[in-house]
């Protein structure tokens, strides 16, 4: 299958499965998704770091008209989650009806199916956040 | 034959996962014009746990493994093998074990394999890990039973086929172990009581044939043989967990073997979550470990159609007290529940004609 989605999926496994970020060894800034050049100090010296898996919802929106690969989840929320170390990530919220969501709600990362490339294609897994219980 | 490891083996971490959603029996029976009370009394199932639209066996196995890791408190890179037992693999060809190993940070120096033996594939992983850690081939082994069980719309299995998972990390026996697995015993025959042919979406079953010559014969044989080899009797055990395709079978087999209701109650989850297939006995054992005390003896007997049973003799150790509260317990997942309707259920399972698969 000459489909670039497969190598892209493979390259992004560390960040999608384990919330693996890059940390600048010169100025300490953390990037997610990972970067290879620091926006702040232009350094290319990075180390891998795992993001905390808990945070709070900083803001969110509810998706009611979704791309076809997400139609099964409609309506669903996409939120900016502020993690315990201050890093902000964009993520789908799962295991929660959108009308129950609140800004400031504590959430935690889980690994879920994001979508699949049709009946014959690969399954894309990755992090989502759910309310802490 | 009894299987005793040369070097004693123990559980260093355990953890389970049950999806949030529940489908009550009434919501299924109403659609098909069946009598809900007959199913509730006959199966002793009130509702079943249903995987969310973004959950499958891999995601369930991952959360169970993450919970086991929180209790084991080990570096995941030290895990030398992961076995995922399931009959509902997300891929027909591509291992679930690699997805789990990658998600928990255990790759790349690890053996990963998927096991299938109807509802007992989860306990087979325990036996594989026992051998590998006892022999010294690996330091830690991860055994998972997880399923998003299938039941054809309208079939009796639809009332019970449920979703869940549980994971155990094994090592050679040490002070870090919460329980020692002293011995195991497997009993198998070629008994076609339940099957799913290649590329078919739903299993078939032999109706009443699934009882006496299948479930009861294999569980009773494995349990009796293990107890005889160890010179143990039912009253020696604080707890017992038997495979639970419904509520009636494990209660009846416990009574036949001489176990009381009190001994099996903590591990009997099926009335509230249904039959989680490869996860049924692992989840029952997890629920028992959540409340067990040092010195408690546990009998574990799984059953997989096709058919066979794996029995285990487990003794709880001191470390359980300090590890019990390190992650969510089974009762936490039982409490977190949201009922759904049948229409939602078949949409999530992608049973609607014309719906993208």
CSV table of C-alpha atoms in Angstrom, one decimal:
chain,number,residue,atom,x,y,z
A,1,UNK,CA,0.0,0.0,0.0
A,2,UNK,CA,1.7,3.2,-1.2
A,3,UNK,CA,0.0,5.2,1.5
A,4,UNK,CA,2.0,7.8,3.4
A,5,UNK,CA,-0.5,7.5,6.3
A,6,UNK,CA,1.2,4.3,7.5
A,7,UNK,CA,4.8,5.7,7.8
A,8,UNK,CA,3.3,8.8,9.4
A,9,UNK,CA,1.4,6.7,11.9
A,10,UNK,CA,4.6,4.8,12.7
A,11,UNK,CA,6.7,7.9,13.2
A,12,UNK,CA,4.2,9.4,15.5
A,13,UNK,CA,3.7,6.3,17.7
A,14,UNK,CA,5.9,7.6,20.6
A,15,UNK,CA,4.0,10.9,20.9
A,16,UNK,CA,0.6,9.3,20.3
A,17,UNK,CA,1.0,6.3,22.6
A,18,UNK,CA,3.3,7.6,25.3
A,19,UNK,CA,3.0,11.4,25.1
A,20,UNK,CA,6.7,11.6,24.3
A,21,UNK,CA,7.8,15.2,23.9
A,22,UNK,CA,11.1,16.9,23.2
A,23,UNK,CA,12.9,19.0,25.8
A,24,UNK,CA,15.5,21.6,24.8
A,25,UNK,CA,18.7,20.9,26.7
A,26,UNK,CA,19.8,24.5,26.4
A,27,UNK,CA,16.8,26.5,27.6
A,28,UNK,CA,14.5,23.7,29.0
A,29,UNK,CA,11.5,24.5,26.9
A,30,UNK,CA,9.3,21.4,26.2
A,31,UNK,CA,7.7,20.9,22.8
A,32,UNK,CA,4.7,18.7,22.0
A,33,UNK,CA,4.5,17.5,19.2
A,34,UNK,CA,8.3,17.2,19.4
A,35,UNK,CA,10.5,19.6,17.5
A,36,UNK,CA,14.1,19.4,16.3
A,37,UNK,CA,15.0,23.1,16.6
A,38,UNK,CA,14.1,25.2,19.6
A,39,UNK,CA,11.9,28.2,18.8
A,40,UNK,CA,13.2,30.0,21.8
A,41,UNK,CA,17.0,29.6,21.6
A,42,UNK,CA,17.5,27.9,18.2
A,43,UNK,CA,19.3,25.0,19.9
A,44,UNK,CA,19.2,21.6,18.3
A,45,UNK,CA,20.1,19.7,21.5
A,46,UNK,CA,17.0,17.9,22.7
A,47,UNK,CA,16.1,15.0,25.0
A,48,UNK,CA,12.9,12.9,25.0
A,49,UNK,CA,10.6,13.5,27.9
A,50,UNK,CA,7.3,12.0,28.9
A,51,UNK,CA,4.5,14.4,29.5
A,52,UNK,CA,2.4,14.1,32.7
A,53,UNK,CA,-0.8,12.2,32.0
A,54,UNK,CA,-3.1,14.5,34.1
A,55,UNK,CA,-4.3,18.0,33.6
A,56,UNK,CA,-7.3,20.3,33.4
A,57,UNK,CA,-9.5,21.4,30.5
A,58,UNK,CA,-8.5,24.9,29.6
A,59,UNK,CA,-11.0,25.3,26.9
A,60,UNK,CA,-13.0,23.1,24.5
A,61,UNK,CA,-15.3,23.0,21.5
A,62,UNK,CA,-18.0,20.6,20.5
A,63,UNK,CA,-17.8,18.9,17.1
A,64,UNK,CA,-21.1,18.2,15.5
A,65,UNK,CA,-20.1,18.0,11.8
A,66,UNK,CA,-17.0,15.8,11.7
A,67,UNK,CA,-14.8,14.4,9.0
A,68,UNK,CA,-16.0,10.9,8.0
A,69,UNK,CA,-13.4,9.1,10.0
A,70,UNK,CA,-14.7,10.6,13.2
A,71,UNK,CA,-18.5,10.3,12.5
A,72,UNK,CA,-18.9,7.5,14.9
A,73,UNK,CA,-18.1,9.8,17.8
A,74,UNK,CA,-20.3,12.7,17.0
A,75,UNK,CA,-21.0,14.8,19.0
A,76,UNK,CA,-17.6,14.9,20.6
A,77,UNK,CA,-15.4,17.5,22.3
A,78,UNK,CA,-11.9,18.6,21.4
A,79,UNK,CA,-10.2,20.4,24.2
A,80,UNK,CA,-7.0,22.3,25.1
A,81,UNK,CA,-5.7,20.4,28.1
A,82,UNK,CA,-3.2,22.1,30.4
A,83,UNK,CA,-1.0,19.4,31.8
A,84,UNK,CA,0.5,19.4,35.3
A,85,UNK,CA,3.8,20.8,34.0
A,86,UNK,CA,2.0,23.6,32.2
A,87,UNK,CA,2.4,22.1,28.7
A,88,UNK,CA,-0.8,22.4,26.7
A,89,UNK,CA,-2.0,19.7,24.3
A,90,UNK,CA,-5.0,19.5,21.9
A,91,UNK,CA,-7.0,16.4,22.4
A,92,UNK,CA,-10.3,14.7,21.9
A,93,UNK,CA,-12.2,14.1,25.1
A,94,UNK,CA,-13.7,10.6,25.6
A,95,UNK,CA,-16.0,8.8,28.1
A,96,UNK,CA,-17.9,12.1,28.7
A,97,UNK,CA,-21.0,13.6,27.1
A,98,UNK,CA,-20.0,17.0,25.7
A,99,UNK,CA,-22.7,18.8,27.7
A,100,UNK,CA,-21.1,17.6,31.0
A,101,UNK,CA,-17.8,19.2,30.2
A,102,UNK,CA,-16.5,22.2,32.2
A,103,UNK,CA,-13.5,24.4,31.9
A,104,UNK,CA,-11.2,23.5,34.8
A,105,UNK,CA,-12.4,19.8,34.9
A,106,UNK,CA,-9.5,17.4,35.8
A,107,UNK,CA,-8.8,14.9,33.1
A,108,UNK,CA,-6.3,12.1,32.5
A,109,UNK,CA,-4.8,10.6,29.3
A,110,UNK,CA,-5.9,7.2,28.0
A,111,UNK,CA,-5.1,5.4,24.8
A,112,UNK,CA,-8.0,4.9,22.4
A,113,UNK,CA,-8.7,4.3,18.8
A,114,UNK,CA,-8.4,7.6,16.9
A,115,UNK,CA,-9.7,6.4,13.6
A,116,UNK,CA,-9.0,3.7,11.0
A,117,UNK,CA,-8.1,3.9,7.4
A,118,UNK,CA,-11.3,2.0,6.3
A,119,UNK,CA,-12.1,-1.7,6.6
A,120,UNK,CA,-8.8,-2.8,5.1
A,121,UNK,CA,-6.5,-0.1,6.5
A,122,UNK,CA,-4.4,0.4,9.7
A,123,UNK,CA,-6.0,1.4,13.0
A,124,UNK,CA,-4.7,4.7,14.4
A,125,UNK,CA,-4.3,4.6,18.2
A,126,UNK,CA,-3.4,7.6,20.3
A,127,UNK,CA,-4.1,9.5,23.5
A,128,UNK,CA,-7.4,11.1,24.4
A,129,UNK,CA,-8.4,12.6,27.7
A,130,UNK,CA,-11.2,11.5,30.0
A,131,UNK,CA,-12.6,13.0,33.2
A,132,UNK,CA,-10.7,11.7,36.3
A,133,UNK,CA,-12.7,9.4,38.4
B,1,UNK,CA,-0.1,-33.1,35.1
B,2,UNK,CA,0.6,-30.6,37.7
B,3,UNK,CA,2.9,-27.7,36.7
B,4,UNK,CA,5.2,-26.5,39.4
B,5,UNK,CA,7.9,-24.0,38.6
B,6,UNK,CA,11.5,-25.0,39.7
B,7,UNK,CA,11.9,-21.5,41.1
B,8,UNK,CA,8.9,-20.1,42.8
B,9,UNK,CA,6.9,-17.5,40.9
B,10,UNK,CA,4.9,-14.5,42.1
B,11,UNK,CA,2.7,-11.7,41.0
B,12,UNK,CA,4.4,-8.3,41.4
B,13,UNK,CA,1.5,-6.2,40.0
B,14,UNK,CA,-2.1,-6.7,38.9
B,15,UNK,CA,-4.7,-4.4,37.4
B,16,UNK,CA,-8.0,-4.5,35.6
B,17,UNK,CA,-10.1,-2.4,33.4
B,18,UNK,CA,-13.8,-2.3,32.7
B,19,UNK,CA,-15.4,0.1,30.2
B,20,UNK,CA,-17.8,2.7,31.5
B,21,UNK,CA,-20.9,1.7,29.5
B,22,UNK,CA,-23.5,-0.8,30.5
B,23,UNK,CA,-26.2,-2.4,28.4
B,24,UNK,CA,-29.1,-3.7,30.6
B,25,UNK,CA,-30.7,-7.0,29.6
B,26,UNK,CA,-34.0,-5.2,29.3
B,27,UNK,CA,-32.6,-3.0,26.5
B,28,UNK,CA,-31.7,-6.1,24.5
B,29,UNK,CA,-34.8,-8.2,25.2
B,30,UNK,CA,-37.2,-5.4,24.3
B,31,UNK,CA,-35.8,-5.2,20.7
B,32,UNK,CA,-36.1,-8.9,20.1
B,33,UNK,CA,-39.4,-9.5,21.8
B,34,UNK,CA,-37.9,-11.7,24.5
B,35,UNK,CA,-38.7,-12.0,28.2
B,36,UNK,CA,-36.1,-10.0,30.1
B,37,UNK,CA,-36.8,-11.7,33.4
B,38,UNK,CA,-36.2,-15.1,31.9
B,39,UNK,CA,-32.7,-14.0,30.8
B,40,UNK,CA,-32.0,-12.3,34.1
B,41,UNK,CA,-33.0,-15.3,36.1
B,42,UNK,CA,-31.6,-17.9,33.6
B,43,UNK,CA,-28.2,-16.2,33.1
B,44,UNK,CA,-28.1,-14.2,36.4
B,45,UNK,CA,-26.9,-11.2,34.4
B,46,UNK,CA,-28.5,-7.8,34.9
B,47,UNK,CA,-26.3,-5.8,32.5
B,48,UNK,CA,-23.1,-6.1,30.5
B,49,UNK,CA,-20.1,-3.9,30.1
B,50,UNK,CA,-19.8,-2.4,26.6
B,51,UNK,CA,-16.6,-1.0,25.1
B,52,UNK,CA,-17.0,2.6,24.0
B,53,UNK,CA,-16.9,3.5,20.3
B,54,UNK,CA,-13.1,4.2,20.5
B,55,UNK,CA,-12.2,1.1,22.6
B,56,UNK,CA,-11.1,-2.3,21.5
B,57,UNK,CA,-9.1,-5.2,23.0
B,58,UNK,CA,-5.8,-3.3,22.5
B,59,UNK,CA,-6.9,-0.2,24.4
B,60,UNK,CA,-8.5,-2.3,27.1
B,61,UNK,CA,-5.3,-4.3,27.5
B,62,UNK,CA,-3.2,-1.2,27.7
B,63,UNK,CA,-5.2,0.3,30.6
B,64,UNK,CA,-5.1,-3.0,32.5
B,65,UNK,CA,-1.4,-3.2,31.9
B,66,UNK,CA,-0.8,0.4,33.0
B,67,UNK,CA,-2.6,-0.4,36.2
B,68,UNK,CA,-0.5,-3.5,36.8
B,69,UNK,CA,2.6,-1.4,36.2
B,70,UNK,CA,1.5,1.1,38.8
B,71,UNK,CA,1.4,-1.6,41.4
B,72,UNK,CA,4.5,-3.5,40.2
B,73,UNK,CA,6.6,-0.3,40.4
B,74,UNK,CA,9.1,-1.6,37.9
B,75,UNK,CA,10.8,-0.1,34.8
B,76,UNK,CA,8.7,-1.4,31.9
B,77,UNK,CA,12.0,-2.0,30.0
B,78,UNK,CA,12.6,-4.9,32.4
B,79,UNK,CA,9.6,-6.7,31.1
B,80,UNK,CA,10.8,-9.5,28.9
B,81,UNK,CA,7.5,-10.9,27.5
B,82,UNK,CA,4.0,-9.7,26.9
B,83,UNK,CA,1.1,-12.1,26.2
B,84,UNK,CA,-2.3,-10.9,25.2
B,85,UNK,CA,-5.0,-13.6,25.4
B,86,UNK,CA,-8.1,-12.7,23.5
B,87,UNK,CA,-10.6,-13.9,20.9
B,88,UNK,CA,-11.4,-10.4,19.7
B,89,UNK,CA,-8.1,-9.1,18.2
B,90,UNK,CA,-8.3,-5.7,16.5
B,91,UNK,CA,-6.4,-7.2,13.6
B,92,UNK,CA,-6.7,-10.7,12.2
B,93,UNK,CA,-3.0,-10.5,11.3
B,94,UNK,CA,-0.9,-8.0,13.4
B,95,UNK,CA,-0.2,-8.6,17.0
B,96,UNK,CA,-2.0,-6.8,19.8
B,97,UNK,CA,1.0,-7.5,22.1
B,98,UNK,CA,3.2,-5.0,20.2
B,99,UNK,CA,0.6,-2.2,20.5
B,100,UNK,CA,0.5,-2.9,24.3
B,101,UNK,CA,4.2,-3.1,24.7
B,102,UNK,CA,4.8,0.1,22.8
B,103,UNK,CA,2.1,2.0,24.8
B,104,UNK,CA,3.6,1.0,28.1
B,105,UNK,CA,7.2,1.7,27.0
B,106,UNK,CA,8.4,-1.9,27.1
B,107,UNK,CA,9.7,-2.2,23.5
B,108,UNK,CA,11.9,-3.2,21.7
B,109,UNK,CA,13.7,-5.9,23.7
B,110,UNK,CA,10.7,-8.0,24.5
B,111,UNK,CA,8.9,-11.1,23.3
B,112,UNK,CA,5.3,-10.3,22.3
B,113,UNK,CA,2.7,-12.9,21.4
B,114,UNK,CA,-1.1,-13.1,21.2
B,115,UNK,CA,-2.9,-16.2,22.5
B,116,UNK,CA,-6.3,-17.5,21.6
B,117,UNK,CA,-8.3,-20.3,23.3
B,118,UNK,CA,-11.8,-18.9,23.6
B,119,UNK,CA,-12.2,-17.6,27.2
B,120,UNK,CA,-9.1,-19.1,28.7
B,121,UNK,CA,-6.4,-17.4,26.6
B,122,UNK,CA,-5.7,-14.9,29.5
B,123,UNK,CA,-4.7,-17.6,32.0
B,124,UNK,CA,-2.5,-19.3,29.3
B,125,UNK,CA,-0.4,-16.1,29.4
B,126,UNK,CA,0.1,-16.6,33.1
B,127,UNK,CA,1.4,-20.1,32.5
B,128,UNK,CA,3.8,-18.9,29.7
B,129,UNK,CA,5.1,-16.2,32.0
B,130,UNK,CA,5.5,-18.7,34.9
B,131,UNK,CA,7.8,-20.8,32.8
B,132,UNK,CA,9.8,-17.9,31.4
B,133,UNK,CA,10.4,-16.2,34.7
B,134,UNK,CA,11.0,-19.4,36.7
B,135,UNK,CA,13.6,-20.5,34.2
B,136,UNK,CA,15.4,-17.2,34.4
B,137,UNK,CA,14.9,-16.5,30.7
B,138,UNK,CA,13.2,-13.2,31.6
B,139,UNK,CA,13.0,-11.0,34.7
B,140,UNK,CA,9.4,-9.9,34.4
B,141,UNK,CA,6.5,-11.2,32.3
B,142,UNK,CA,3.2,-9.5,31.5
B,143,UNK,CA,0.1,-11.6,31.0
B,144,UNK,CA,-3.2,-10.0,29.9
B,145,UNK,CA,-6.6,-11.3,29.2
B,146,UNK,CA,-8.8,-8.9,27.3
B,147,UNK,CA,-11.9,-9.0,25.1
B,148,UNK,CA,-14.5,-7.1,23.3
B,149,UNK,CA,-16.7,-10.1,23.1
B,150,UNK,CA,-19.0,-10.7,20.1
B,151,UNK,CA,-22.5,-11.9,20.1
B,152,UNK,CA,-24.7,-11.9,17.0
B,153,UNK,CA,-27.7,-9.6,17.2
B,154,UNK,CA,-30.6,-11.6,18.6
B,155,UNK,CA,-28.5,-14.5,19.7
B,156,UNK,CA,-28.5,-15.6,23.3
B,157,UNK,CA,-24.8,-14.6,23.5
B,158,UNK,CA,-25.8,-11.0,22.9
B,159,UNK,CA,-27.1,-10.9,26.4
B,160,UNK,CA,-23.8,-11.8,28.0
B,161,UNK,CA,-20.9,-11.1,25.6
B,162,UNK,CA,-19.1,-8.2,27.3
B,163,UNK,CA,-15.8,-6.2,27.4
B,164,UNK,CA,-13.0,-5.9,29.9
B,165,UNK,CA,-9.4,-6.8,30.6
B,166,UNK,CA,-7.0,-7.6,33.4
B,167,UNK,CA,-3.2,-7.8,33.6
B,168,UNK,CA,-0.6,-9.5,35.8
B,169,UNK,CA,3.1,-8.9,36.0
B,170,UNK,CA,5.0,-12.0,37.1
B,171,UNK,CA,8.6,-12.4,38.5
B,172,UNK,CA,10.5,-14.9,40.5
B,173,UNK,CA,9.1,-14.9,44.0
B,174,UNK,CA,10.5,-12.1,46.1
B,175,UNK,CA,9.4,-9.6,48.8
B,176,UNK,CA,8.1,-7.5,46.0
B,177,UNK,CA,5.4,-10.1,45.1
B,178,UNK,CA,1.8,-9.7,46.3
B,179,UNK,CA,1.1,-13.4,45.8
B,180,UNK,CA,2.9,-16.6,44.9
B,181,UNK,CA,1.6,-18.8,42.1
B,182,UNK,CA,2.5,-22.1,43.6
B,183,UNK,CA,1.2,-24.5,40.9
B,184,UNK,CA,-1.0,-24.8,37.9
B,185,UNK,CA,-2.9,-27.6,36.2
B,186,UNK,CA,-4.3,-27.7,32.7
B,187,UNK,CA,-7.0,-30.1,31.4
B,188,UNK,CA,-8.0,-30.0,27.7
B,189,UNK,CA,-10.0,-32.2,25.3
B,190,UNK,CA,-11.3,-31.6,21.8
B,191,UNK,CA,-14.9,-30.6,22.6
B,192,UNK,CA,-16.7,-28.4,20.0
B,193,UNK,CA,-19.0,-26.5,22.3
B,194,UNK,CA,-18.4,-23.0,20.8
B,195,UNK,CA,-16.5,-21.8,17.8
B,196,UNK,CA,-16.1,-19.1,15.3
B,197,UNK,CA,-15.0,-20.0,11.8
B,198,UNK,CA,-12.4,-17.9,9.9
B,199,UNK,CA,-13.6,-14.6,8.6
B,200,UNK,CA,-17.0,-15.0,10.3
B,201,UNK,CA,-18.0,-12.1,12.6
B,202,UNK,CA,-19.9,-14.0,15.3
B,203,UNK,CA,-19.4,-17.3,17.2
B,204,UNK,CA,-21.7,-20.3,17.1
B,205,UNK,CA,-22.4,-22.4,20.1
B,206,UNK,CA,-23.7,-25.9,21.0
B,207,UNK,CA,-26.6,-24.7,23.2
B,208,UNK,CA,-27.0,-27.1,26.1
B,209,UNK,CA,-23.8,-28.9,25.0
B,210,UNK,CA,-21.9,-26.0,26.4
B,211,UNK,CA,-22.7,-27.2,30.0
B,212,UNK,CA,-22.0,-30.7,31.3
B,213,UNK,CA,-19.5,-32.1,28.8
B,214,UNK,CA,-17.8,-28.7,28.3
B,215,UNK,CA,-17.8,-26.1,31.1
B,216,UNK,CA,-18.5,-28.4,34.0
B,217,UNK,CA,-16.4,-31.4,33.0
B,218,UNK,CA,-13.2,-29.3,32.3
B,219,UNK,CA,-13.5,-27.0,35.3
B,220,UNK,CA,-14.3,-29.8,37.7
B,221,UNK,CA,-11.4,-32.0,36.3
B,222,UNK,CA,-8.8,-29.2,36.5
B,223,UNK,CA,-9.9,-28.1,40.0
B,224,UNK,CA,-10.1,-31.6,41.4
B,225,UNK,CA,-6.8,-32.8,39.9
B,226,UNK,CA,-4.9,-29.7,41.1
B,227,UNK,CA,-6.3,-30.0,44.7
B,228,UNK,CA,-5.6,-33.7,44.7
B,229,UNK,CA,-2.0,-33.1,43.6
B,230,UNK,CA,-1.5,-30.5,46.3
B,231,UNK,CA,-3.5,-32.4,49.0
B,232,UNK,CA,-5.8,-29.4,49.3
B,233,UNK,CA,-9.5,-29.3,50.1
B,234,UNK,CA,-12.1,-26.5,49.3
B,235,UNK,CA,-12.1,-25.3,52.9
B,236,UNK,CA,-8.4,-24.5,52.7
B,237,UNK,CA,-9.1,-21.7,50.3
B,238,UNK,CA,-10.3,-18.3,51.4
B,239,UNK,CA,-11.4,-17.4,47.8
B,240,UNK,CA,-12.1,-19.2,44.5
B,241,UNK,CA,-12.8,-17.9,41.1
B,242,UNK,CA,-14.3,-19.9,38.2
B,243,UNK,CA,-14.9,-18.9,34.7
B,244,UNK,CA,-18.2,-17.0,34.5
B,245,UNK,CA,-20.1,-17.2,31.2
B,246,UNK,CA,-23.2,-16.4,33.2
B,247,UNK,CA,-24.0,-16.3,36.9
B,248,UNK,CA,-25.4,-19.8,37.2
B,249,UNK,CA,-22.5,-21.9,36.0
B,250,UNK,CA,-19.9,-20.7,38.4
B,251,UNK,CA,-22.3,-21.0,41.4
B,252,UNK,CA,-23.2,-24.5,40.4
B,253,UNK,CA,-19.7,-25.7,39.8
B,254,UNK,CA,-18.6,-24.1,43.1
B,255,UNK,CA,-21.3,-26.1,44.9
B,256,UNK,CA,-20.4,-29.3,43.1
B,257,UNK,CA,-16.7,-28.9,44.1
B,258,UNK,CA,-17.6,-28.0,47.7
B,259,UNK,CA,-17.0,-24.2,47.7
B,260,UNK,CA,-19.4,-21.9,49.4
B,261,UNK,CA,-21.1,-18.8,48.0
B,262,UNK,CA,-18.9,-16.6,50.3
B,263,UNK,CA,-15.7,-18.0,48.8
B,264,UNK,CA,-16.7,-17.1,45.2
B,265,UNK,CA,-18.7,-13.9,45.8
B,266,UNK,CA,-15.8,-11.4,45.6
B,267,UNK,CA,-14.7,-12.7,42.2
B,268,UNK,CA,-18.1,-13.2,40.7
B,269,UNK,CA,-18.5,-10.1,38.5
B,270,UNK,CA,-20.7,-11.5,35.8
B,271,UNK,CA,-24.1,-10.3,37.1
B,272,UNK,CA,-22.9,-6.7,36.7
B,273,UNK,CA,-20.6,-6.8,33.7
B,274,UNK,CA,-21.5,-9.9,31.7
B,275,UNK,CA,-19.0,-12.4,30.4
B,276,UNK,CA,-15.8,-10.7,29.5
B,277,UNK,CA,-14.4,-13.9,27.9
B,278,UNK,CA,-10.6,-14.0,28.2
B,279,UNK,CA,-10.8,-11.3,30.9
B,280,UNK,CA,-13.5,-13.1,33.0
B,281,UNK,CA,-11.3,-15.1,35.4
B,282,UNK,CA,-8.4,-12.5,35.3
B,283,UNK,CA,-10.9,-9.8,36.3
B,284,UNK,CA,-12.3,-12.0,39.0
B,285,UNK,CA,-8.8,-12.7,40.4
B,286,UNK,CA,-8.1,-9.0,40.3
B,287,UNK,CA,-11.2,-8.2,42.3
B,288,UNK,CA,-10.1,-10.8,44.9
B,289,UNK,CA,-6.6,-9.4,45.1
B,290,UNK,CA,-8.1,-6.0,45.6
B,291,UNK,CA,-9.4,-7.2,49.0
B,292,UNK,CA,-7.2,-10.2,49.9
B,293,UNK,CA,-5.0,-10.4,53.0
B,294,UNK,CA,-1.6,-12.0,53.4
B,295,UNK,CA,-1.8,-15.7,53.8
B,296,UNK,CA,-5.1,-16.1,51.9
B,297,UNK,CA,-5.2,-19.1,49.6
B,298,UNK,CA,-7.0,-18.7,46.2
B,299,UNK,CA,-8.1,-21.3,43.7
B,300,UNK,CA,-8.4,-20.0,40.2
B,301,UNK,CA,-10.0,-22.0,37.4
B,302,UNK,CA,-10.5,-20.7,33.9
B,303,UNK,CA,-12.5,-22.3,31.1
B,304,UNK,CA,-12.1,-21.9,27.3
B,305,UNK,CA,-14.5,-23.5,24.9
B,306,UNK,CA,-13.0,-26.0,22.5
B,307,UNK,CA,-12.2,-26.9,25.3
B,308,UNK,CA,-10.0,-26.7,28.4
B,309,UNK,CA,-9.4,-25.3,31.9
B,310,UNK,CA,-6.3,-23.9,33.6
B,311,UNK,CA,-6.3,-24.1,37.4
B,312,UNK,CA,-3.9,-22.2,39.7
B,313,UNK,CA,-3.1,-22.3,43.4
B,314,UNK,CA,-2.2,-18.8,44.6
B,315,UNK,CA,-1.1,-17.7,48.1
B,316,UNK,CA,-1.3,-14.0,49.0
B,317,UNK,CA,1.8,-12.3,50.5
B,318,UNK,CA,2.6,-9.3,52.7
B,319,UNK,CA,3.4,-6.9,49.9
B,320,UNK,CA,-0.3,-6.8,48.9
B,321,UNK,CA,-1.0,-4.4,51.7
B,322,UNK,CA,1.3,-1.6,50.3
B,323,UNK,CA,0.4,-2.1,46.7
B,324,UNK,CA,-3.4,-2.4,46.8
B,325,UNK,CA,-4.1,1.3,46.7
B,326,UNK,CA,-1.6,2.3,43.9
B,327,UNK,CA,-4.2,2.2,41.2
B,328,UNK,CA,-7.9,2.1,40.5
B,329,UNK,CA,-9.6,-1.1,41.8
B,330,UNK,CA,-12.2,-3.2,40.2
B,331,UNK,CA,-14.9,-1.7,42.4
B,332,UNK,CA,-14.0,1.7,41.1
B,333,UNK,CA,-14.6,0.6,37.5
B,334,UNK,CA,-17.9,-1.1,38.6
B,335,UNK,CA,-19.1,2.1,40.2
B,336,UNK,CA,-18.2,4.2,37.2
B,337,UNK,CA,-21.1,3.2,34.9
B,338,UNK,CA,-23.4,4.7,32.3
B,339,UNK,CA,-26.3,2.9,30.9
B,340,UNK,CA,-26.8,2.9,27.1
B,341,UNK,CA,-29.6,1.9,24.8
B,342,UNK,CA,-29.6,-0.8,22.2
B,343,UNK,CA,-29.4,1.6,19.2
B,344,UNK,CA,-26.3,3.2,20.6
B,345,UNK,CA,-24.8,-0.3,21.2
B,346,UNK,CA,-25.3,-1.5,17.7
B,347,UNK,CA,-24.0,1.7,16.2
B,348,UNK,CA,-20.8,1.5,18.3
B,349,UNK,CA,-20.4,-2.2,17.3
B,350,UNK,CA,-20.9,-1.1,13.7
B,351,UNK,CA,-23.8,-3.6,13.2
B,352,UNK,CA,-26.0,-1.2,11.2
B,353,UNK,CA,-26.2,-2.1,7.5
B,354,UNK,CA,-24.5,0.6,5.4
B,355,UNK,CA,-22.5,1.9,8.3
B,356,UNK,CA,-18.7,2.2,7.6
B,357,UNK,CA,-17.0,-0.8,9.2
